[in-house]
Amino acid sequence: MIYFDHAATTACHPEVVEAMLPFMQNQYANPSSLHRLGKEVRLAVEKAREEVADLINADPQEIVFTSGGTEANNLALIGTAYANWLRGKHIIASAVEHKAVLEPLRYLSEQGFAIDLLPVDEAGMVDVEELKRKIRPDTFLISVMHANNEVGTIQPVEEIGELVRERGIIFHTDAVQTAGRLPIDVQKMGCHLLTISAHKMYGPKGIGCLYVKKGVSLHPLLHGGGQENGLRAGTENVAGIVGFGKAAKVCKACLEAWSWQLTYMRDRLIEGINERIPGAYLTGHRANRLPGHVSFAFVGVDSHEVVQMLDDKGIAVSGGAACNAPTSSPSHVLKAMGYSDELAKAALRISLGRENTDEELDYFLAILPDIISLLRDVRPAFMKNMEERMWQDRRDLYR
Ligand code: PLP
């Protein structure tokens, strides 16, 4: 199988697997135990914390390990809202956030918080001037993702960081799609909370973190043994944490080389599709987009069918976001960008990773045009057949 679905998840880097193995075999002690075995494991957890902090220029004490991006986003939003409810009731987020942000916000709206969703332009970009206009005296939290998972658009987070600095508002950014893919410096970005998930950056699934700037108060979601500075109770996922630390270290070392390779491949694919397929719309921003991220809407096809036909040919891609795959509802991201229901259901996401090769791109570019034109040809005939059959059935009924 050719794997073009790295925005959904990535394979663990071999060095990550190697680093994790001892913690699933011999080094199984609880890091809170006071004996020698426990202390050794604690050292490994703290080393990983340093490695993750180093990736984003944070202090290790500002890293709270969680079970992944979803939990980190929930902790950032619900934790901030519960800790700051005396300061205000108003939260602003972009309309193209991942469900792991939109759903906790929906929950908070049921608890009496006022949520304002910031519109985006046709490239999926928020307008900082519009954000400024939406700020109210009781706004205490802004959440805008670093880059979008469906269309790859990178948001002007540093400008937002600047904006909140003057106003004393807490700024959260979901960096699940950018950590390990773009350089991140939380000091320059001016954010107070930042979400990372290890499985999008060649680390294991089920582990991530929330960066919490010193001085920002959060209410924990999980209560228990007081691990992670009281912010996330529960015995640490040691193997996961160690793997996450190693992934952060590997990504930091390779970031520039991978970014160069993935930007080149992305642009090759975008140009190749534009040249070969009429009626193909690149979704998201042409320049301000993630390296390795390609997303198109193809007029007259259903993305589920394209995904299926590519799967038959040995290629794994997604129609929009992988986590929306079982539903047939149009993507909320493309809808917010002004796409019709029909085009929003015709979206394909090809997300490349470090293992992909030029030969794989050649093969993909050779078969995709035929798949799209086949589906476009078959669709009207199929619909016509269906309509004729329904008409026939109806005539039979009244005969
Ligand atoms: N945020 C974004 C932008 C994502 O793309 C994802 C995963 O697809 C998540 C959050 C959720 O992360 P996790 O799978 O680690 O819960």
Coordinates of C-alpha atoms and ligand atoms in Angstrom, one line a residue:
M1 CA 0.0 0.0 0.0
I2 CA 1.2 3.5 -0.7
Y3 CA 0.4 5.6 2.3
F4 CA -0.7 9.2 1.6
D5 CA -2.6 9.8 4.8
H6 CA -0.1 11.4 7.2
A7 CA -2.5 14.1 8.4
A8 CA -4.6 11.2 9.9
T9 CA -1.7 9.5 11.5
T10 CA 1.9 8.5 10.9
A11 CA 4.0 5.3 11.4
C12 CA 6.3 5.4 14.4
H13 CA 9.9 6.2 13.4
P14 CA 12.1 3.2 14.0
E15 CA 14.1 5.1 16.7
V16 CA 10.8 5.8 18.5
V17 CA 10.0 2.1 18.6
E18 CA 13.4 1.2 19.8
A19 CA 13.3 3.8 22.6
M20 CA 9.9 2.6 23.7
L21 CA 10.6 -1.2 23.9
P22 CA 12.5 -1.3 27.2
F23 CA 9.6 0.4 28.9
M24 CA 7.2 -2.3 27.8
Q25 CA 9.6 -5.1 28.9
N26 CA 12.0 -4.6 31.8
Q27 CA 11.5 -0.9 32.8
Y28 CA 7.9 -1.3 33.8
A29 CA 8.1 0.4 37.3
N30 CA 5.7 3.2 38.2
P31 CA 7.5 6.5 37.9
S32 CA 5.9 7.6 41.2
S33 CA 7.5 4.7 43.1
L34 CA 10.4 5.6 45.4
H35 CA 12.6 2.6 44.8
R36 CA 15.5 2.6 42.3
L37 CA 13.4 1.1 39.5
G38 CA 10.8 3.8 39.8
K39 CA 13.4 6.5 39.9
E40 CA 15.0 5.2 36.7
V41 CA 11.6 5.4 35.0
R42 CA 11.0 8.9 36.4
L43 CA 14.2 10.0 34.9
A44 CA 13.1 8.7 31.5
V45 CA 9.8 10.6 31.7
E46 CA 11.5 13.8 32.7
K47 CA 14.0 13.4 29.8
A48 CA 11.1 13.1 27.4
R49 CA 9.5 16.2 28.9
E50 CA 12.7 18.1 28.1
E51 CA 12.8 16.8 24.5
V52 CA 9.2 17.8 23.9
A53 CA 9.8 21.2 25.5
D54 CA 12.9 21.7 23.4
L55 CA 10.8 21.2 20.2
I56 CA 8.7 24.2 20.9
N57 CA 11.1 26.4 23.0
A58 CA 9.2 25.9 26.3
D59 CA 10.4 25.1 29.8
P60 CA 10.0 21.4 30.6
Q61 CA 7.8 22.4 33.6
E62 CA 5.3 23.9 31.1
I63 CA 4.6 20.5 29.5
V64 CA 1.6 18.5 30.7
F65 CA 1.4 15.0 29.2
T66 CA -2.1 13.9 28.1
S67 CA -3.6 11.0 26.2
G68 CA -3.4 13.0 22.9
G69 CA -4.6 16.0 21.1
T70 CA -8.3 15.6 22.0
E71 CA -7.6 15.5 25.7
A72 CA -5.1 18.4 25.5
N73 CA -7.7 20.6 23.7
N74 CA -10.4 19.7 26.2
L75 CA -8.1 20.5 29.1
A76 CA -7.1 23.8 27.4
L77 CA -10.7 25.0 26.8
I78 CA -12.7 23.5 29.6
G79 CA -9.8 23.8 32.1
T80 CA -9.4 27.5 31.3
A81 CA -13.1 28.3 31.3
Y82 CA -13.6 26.7 34.8
A83 CA -10.5 28.4 36.2
N84 CA -11.4 31.8 34.8
W85 CA -15.1 32.0 34.9
L86 CA -15.0 35.0 37.2
R87 CA -13.0 36.9 34.5
G88 CA -15.5 36.5 31.7
K89 CA -17.9 34.4 29.8
H90 CA -16.9 35.0 26.2
I91 CA -14.7 32.7 24.0
I92 CA -13.7 33.2 20.4
A93 CA -12.6 30.3 18.1
S94 CA -12.2 29.9 14.4
A95 CA -15.1 28.2 12.5
V96 CA -12.6 25.7 11.0
E97 CA -11.3 24.2 14.2
H98 CA -11.1 20.4 14.6
K99 CA -14.0 18.7 16.4
A100 CA -11.7 18.2 19.4
V101 CA -12.1 22.0 19.8
L102 CA -15.6 22.6 18.5
E103 CA -17.2 19.9 20.7
P104 CA -15.7 21.1 24.1
L105 CA -16.9 24.6 23.1
R106 CA -20.4 23.2 22.4
Y107 CA -20.3 21.7 25.9
L108 CA -19.1 25.0 27.4
S109 CA -22.0 26.8 25.6
E110 CA -24.4 24.5 27.4
Q111 CA -22.7 25.5 30.7
G112 CA -23.5 29.2 30.0
F113 CA -20.4 30.4 28.2
A114 CA -20.9 32.5 25.0
I115 CA -19.0 31.1 22.0
D116 CA -18.3 33.2 18.9
L117 CA -17.1 31.4 15.8
L118 CA -14.8 33.5 13.6
P119 CA -15.4 33.2 9.9
V120 CA -12.7 32.4 7.4
D121 CA -12.1 33.5 3.8
E122 CA -12.2 31.1 0.8
A123 CA -8.7 29.9 1.5
G124 CA -9.6 29.0 5.1
M125 CA -7.7 31.9 6.7
V126 CA -9.0 34.0 9.6
D127 CA -9.0 37.7 9.4
V128 CA -7.2 39.3 12.4
E129 CA -9.1 42.6 12.0
E130 CA -12.4 40.7 12.2
L131 CA -11.0 38.9 15.3
K132 CA -10.2 42.3 16.9
R133 CA -13.8 43.5 16.2
K134 CA -15.2 40.4 17.9
I135 CA -13.3 40.9 21.2
R136 CA -15.6 42.0 24.0
P137 CA -14.8 43.3 27.5
D138 CA -15.6 39.8 28.9
T139 CA -13.6 37.8 26.3
F140 CA -11.1 35.7 28.2
L141 CA -10.1 33.0 25.7
I142 CA -9.2 32.8 22.0
S143 CA -8.6 29.4 20.3
V144 CA -7.3 29.4 16.7
M145 CA -5.5 26.4 15.3
H146 CA -2.0 26.7 13.9
A147 CA -2.8 24.8 10.7
N148 CA -6.0 23.1 9.5
N149 CA -6.1 19.3 9.2
E150 CA -8.4 19.2 6.2
V151 CA -7.1 22.0 3.9
G152 CA -3.6 22.6 5.4
T153 CA -4.0 26.4 5.7
I154 CA -1.6 28.0 8.2
Q155 CA -3.1 30.7 10.4
P156 CA -1.5 34.0 11.4
V157 CA -0.9 32.8 14.9
E158 CA 1.9 35.3 15.7
E159 CA -0.4 38.2 14.9
I160 CA -3.0 36.8 17.2
G161 CA -0.3 36.4 19.9
E162 CA 0.5 40.0 19.5
L163 CA -3.2 41.0 19.7
V164 CA -3.8 39.1 23.0
R165 CA -0.6 40.3 24.6
E166 CA -2.0 43.9 24.7
R167 CA -5.4 42.7 26.0
G168 CA -4.6 40.1 28.6
I169 CA -6.6 37.4 26.9
I170 CA -5.6 33.7 27.0
F171 CA -4.6 32.3 23.6
H172 CA -4.8 28.6 22.8
T173 CA -3.6 27.1 19.6
D174 CA -4.1 23.5 18.4
A175 CA -0.7 22.6 16.8
V176 CA -1.5 19.0 16.2
Q177 CA -0.9 19.3 12.4
T178 CA 2.2 21.5 12.7
A179 CA 4.3 20.1 15.6
G180 CA 7.2 18.2 14.0
R181 CA 6.3 19.7 10.5
L182 CA 6.9 23.4 11.0
P183 CA 9.2 25.2 13.5
I184 CA 7.3 26.2 16.6
D185 CA 8.5 28.7 19.2
V186 CA 5.9 29.4 21.8
Q187 CA 7.7 32.6 22.9
K188 CA 7.5 34.1 19.4
M189 CA 4.0 32.8 18.9
G190 CA 2.8 34.5 22.1
C191 CA 0.4 31.6 22.9
H192 CA -0.4 30.6 26.5
L193 CA -1.6 27.0 25.6
L194 CA -0.6 24.8 22.8
T195 CA -1.7 21.3 21.9
I196 CA 0.5 18.5 20.4
S197 CA -0.3 14.9 19.5
A198 CA 2.6 12.4 19.1
H199 CA 1.0 10.2 16.5
K200 CA 1.0 12.9 13.9
M201 CA 4.8 13.3 14.2
Y202 CA 6.1 9.7 13.9
G203 CA 5.4 9.0 17.6
P204 CA 2.9 6.5 19.2
K205 CA -0.9 6.9 19.5
G206 CA -2.5 7.7 22.8
I207 CA 0.0 10.3 24.0
G208 CA 0.2 14.1 23.5
C209 CA 0.7 17.2 25.6
L210 CA -0.6 20.6 26.4
Y211 CA 1.9 23.4 26.8
V212 CA 0.8 25.6 29.7
K213 CA 2.7 28.9 30.0
K214 CA 3.9 29.6 33.5
G215 CA 1.3 31.6 35.5
V216 CA -1.8 30.4 33.5
S217 CA -4.3 28.7 35.8
L218 CA -6.2 25.7 34.6
H219 CA -8.8 23.5 36.3
P220 CA -8.0 19.8 35.9
L221 CA -10.4 17.5 34.1
L222 CA -9.1 14.3 35.8
H223 CA -8.9 14.1 39.6
G224 CA -6.9 11.4 41.4
G225 CA -3.2 10.9 42.3
G226 CA -2.1 14.4 41.4
Q227 CA 0.3 13.4 38.6
E228 CA 1.5 16.1 36.1
N229 CA 1.5 18.8 38.7
G230 CA -2.1 18.1 39.6
L231 CA -3.3 18.8 36.1
R232 CA -3.7 15.3 34.8
A233 CA -4.1 12.5 37.3
G234 CA -3.4 8.9 36.4
T235 CA -0.2 6.7 36.2
E236 CA 1.8 8.0 33.3
N237 CA 1.9 6.2 29.9
V238 CA 5.6 5.8 30.3
A239 CA 6.4 4.0 27.0
G240 CA 4.2 6.5 25.1
I241 CA 5.9 9.5 26.8
V242 CA 9.4 8.1 26.0
G243 CA 8.3 7.5 22.4
F244 CA 6.9 11.0 22.2
G245 CA 10.2 12.5 23.5
K246 CA 12.2 10.5 21.0
A247 CA 9.8 11.6 18.2
A248 CA 10.2 15.2 19.2
K249 CA 14.0 14.8 19.1
V250 CA 14.0 13.1 15.7
C251 CA 11.6 15.7 14.2
K252 CA 13.7 18.6 15.5
A253 CA 16.8 17.1 13.9
C254 CA 15.1 16.4 10.6
L255 CA 12.6 19.3 10.4
E256 CA 14.4 21.3 7.8
A257 CA 15.2 18.4 5.5
W258 CA 11.7 16.9 5.7
S259 CA 10.1 20.3 5.2
W260 CA 12.1 20.9 2.0
Q261 CA 11.3 17.4 0.7
L262 CA 7.6 17.6 1.5
T263 CA 7.2 21.1 0.1
Y264 CA 8.7 20.0 -3.2
M265 CA 6.5 16.9 -3.3
R266 CA 3.4 18.9 -2.4
D267 CA 4.0 21.4 -5.2
R268 CA 4.7 18.6 -7.7
L269 CA 1.4 17.0 -6.8
I270 CA -0.6 20.2 -6.9
E271 CA 0.8 21.2 -10.3
G272 CA 0.4 17.6 -11.6
I273 CA -3.3 17.5 -10.6
N274 CA -4.0 20.9 -12.0
E275 CA -2.4 20.0 -15.4
R276 CA -4.1 16.6 -15.7
I277 CA -7.6 17.0 -14.3
P278 CA -10.1 19.7 -15.4
G279 CA -12.6 20.8 -12.7
A280 CA -10.2 20.3 -9.8
Y281 CA -10.1 23.0 -7.2
L282 CA -7.2 23.2 -4.8
T283 CA -8.8 23.8 -1.4
G284 CA -7.0 25.9 1.2
H285 CA -4.2 28.4 0.8
R286 CA -1.8 27.9 -2.2
A287 CA 1.3 29.3 -0.4
N288 CA 0.5 29.4 3.4
R289 CA -0.1 25.6 3.6
L290 CA 1.5 22.7 5.4
P291 CA 4.4 21.0 3.6
G292 CA 3.2 17.7 2.3
H293 CA -0.5 18.7 2.4
V294 CA -2.6 18.6 -0.8
S295 CA -6.4 18.9 -0.9
F296 CA -8.6 19.2 -3.9
A297 CA -12.4 19.2 -4.6
F298 CA -13.2 17.4 -7.9
V299 CA -16.4 18.6 -9.6
G300 CA -18.9 15.8 -10.2
V301 CA -17.5 13.0 -8.0
D302 CA -18.1 11.8 -4.5
S303 CA -15.0 11.6 -2.4
H304 CA -16.0 8.2 -0.8
E305 CA -15.9 6.7 -4.2
V306 CA -12.5 8.2 -5.1
V307 CA -11.1 6.9 -1.8
Q308 CA -12.5 3.5 -2.5
M309 CA -11.1 3.3 -6.0
L310 CA -7.7 4.5 -5.0
D311 CA -7.7 1.9 -2.2
D312 CA -8.4 -0.8 -4.8
K313 CA -5.3 0.5 -6.6
G314 CA -3.2 0.3 -3.4
I315 CA -3.2 4.0 -2.4
A316 CA -4.5 5.2 1.0
V317 CA -5.9 8.8 1.1
S318 CA -8.7 10.5 2.9
G319 CA -11.8 12.4 1.8
G320 CA -11.3 15.6 3.9
A321 CA -10.6 14.6 7.5
A322 CA -10.2 10.9 8.4
C323 CA -12.2 11.3 11.6
N324 CA -15.3 12.5 9.5
A325 CA -15.0 9.5 7.2
P326 CA -17.9 7.5 8.4
T327 CA -20.4 10.4 8.1
S328 CA -21.6 11.5 4.7
S329 CA -22.2 15.1 5.9
P330 CA -20.3 17.8 4.0
S331 CA -17.1 19.0 5.7
H332 CA -17.8 21.9 8.1
V333 CA -14.4 23.4 7.1
L334 CA -15.2 23.6 3.4
K335 CA -18.7 24.9 4.2
A336 CA -17.1 27.7 6.3
M337 CA -14.9 28.5 3.3
G338 CA -18.0 29.0 1.2
Y339 CA -18.0 25.7 -0.8
S340 CA -21.4 24.2 -1.9
D341 CA -22.6 21.0 -0.2
E342 CA -21.8 19.1 -3.4
L343 CA -18.2 20.3 -3.7
A344 CA -17.7 19.9 0.1
K345 CA -18.5 16.2 -0.4
A346 CA -16.1 15.9 -3.3
A347 CA -12.9 16.7 -1.3
L348 CA -9.8 14.6 -1.3
R349 CA -6.9 15.0 1.0
I350 CA -3.5 13.6 0.1
S351 CA -1.0 14.1 3.0
L352 CA 2.6 13.1 2.4
G353 CA 5.2 12.0 4.8
R354 CA 8.9 11.4 5.1
E355 CA 8.7 7.8 3.6
N356 CA 7.0 8.9 0.3
T357 CA 8.9 8.8 -2.9
D358 CA 8.8 10.5 -6.4
E359 CA 7.9 7.1 -7.9
E360 CA 4.8 6.9 -5.7
L361 CA 3.8 10.4 -6.9
D362 CA 4.3 9.3 -10.5
Y363 CA 2.0 6.3 -10.0
F364 CA -0.6 8.4 -8.3
L365 CA -0.6 11.1 -11.0
A366 CA -0.9 8.4 -13.6
I367 CA -4.0 6.7 -12.2
L368 CA -5.9 9.6 -10.6
P369 CA -7.1 11.3 -13.9
D370 CA -8.6 8.0 -15.1
I371 CA -10.4 7.4 -11.8
I372 CA -11.9 10.9 -11.8
S373 CA -13.1 10.7 -15.4
L374 CA -14.5 7.2 -14.9
L375 CA -16.5 8.4 -11.9
R376 CA -17.7 11.4 -13.8
D377 CA -18.8 9.3 -16.8
V378 CA -20.4 6.6 -14.7
R379 CA -22.3 8.9 -12.4
P380 CA -24.8 10.4 -14.9
A381 CA -25.4 7.0 -16.5
F382 CA -25.9 5.4 -13.2
M383 CA -28.3 8.1 -12.0
K384 CA -30.2 7.8 -15.4
N385 CA -30.5 4.1 -14.9
M386 CA -31.7 4.6 -11.4
E387 CA -34.3 7.1 -12.5
E388 CA -35.5 4.8 -15.3
R389 CA -35.8 1.9 -12.9
M390 CA -37.8 4.0 -10.4
W391 CA -40.1 5.2 -13.3
Q392 CA -40.5 1.6 -14.4
D393 CA -41.4 0.5 -10.9
R394 CA -43.9 3.2 -10.6
R395 CA -45.6 2.3 -13.9
D396 CA -45.7 -1.4 -12.7
L397 CA -47.4 -0.3 -9.5
Y398 CA -50.2 1.5 -11.3
R399 CA -50.7 -1.0 -14.0
Ligands
PLP1 N1 -6.6 18.6 16.4 C1 -6.3 18.4 15.1 C2 -6.1 19.6 14.2 C3 -6.2 17.1 14.6 O1 -5.9 16.9 13.3 C4 -6.5 16.0 15.4 C5 -6.5 14.6 14.9 O2 -6.9 14.3 13.8 C6 -6.8 16.2 16.8 C7 -6.8 17.5 17.2 C8 -7.0 15.1 17.7 O3 -5.8 14.5 18.1 P1 -5.8 13.0 18.8 O4 -6.0 12.1 17.6 O5 -4.4 12.9 19.3 O6 -6.8 13.0 19.8

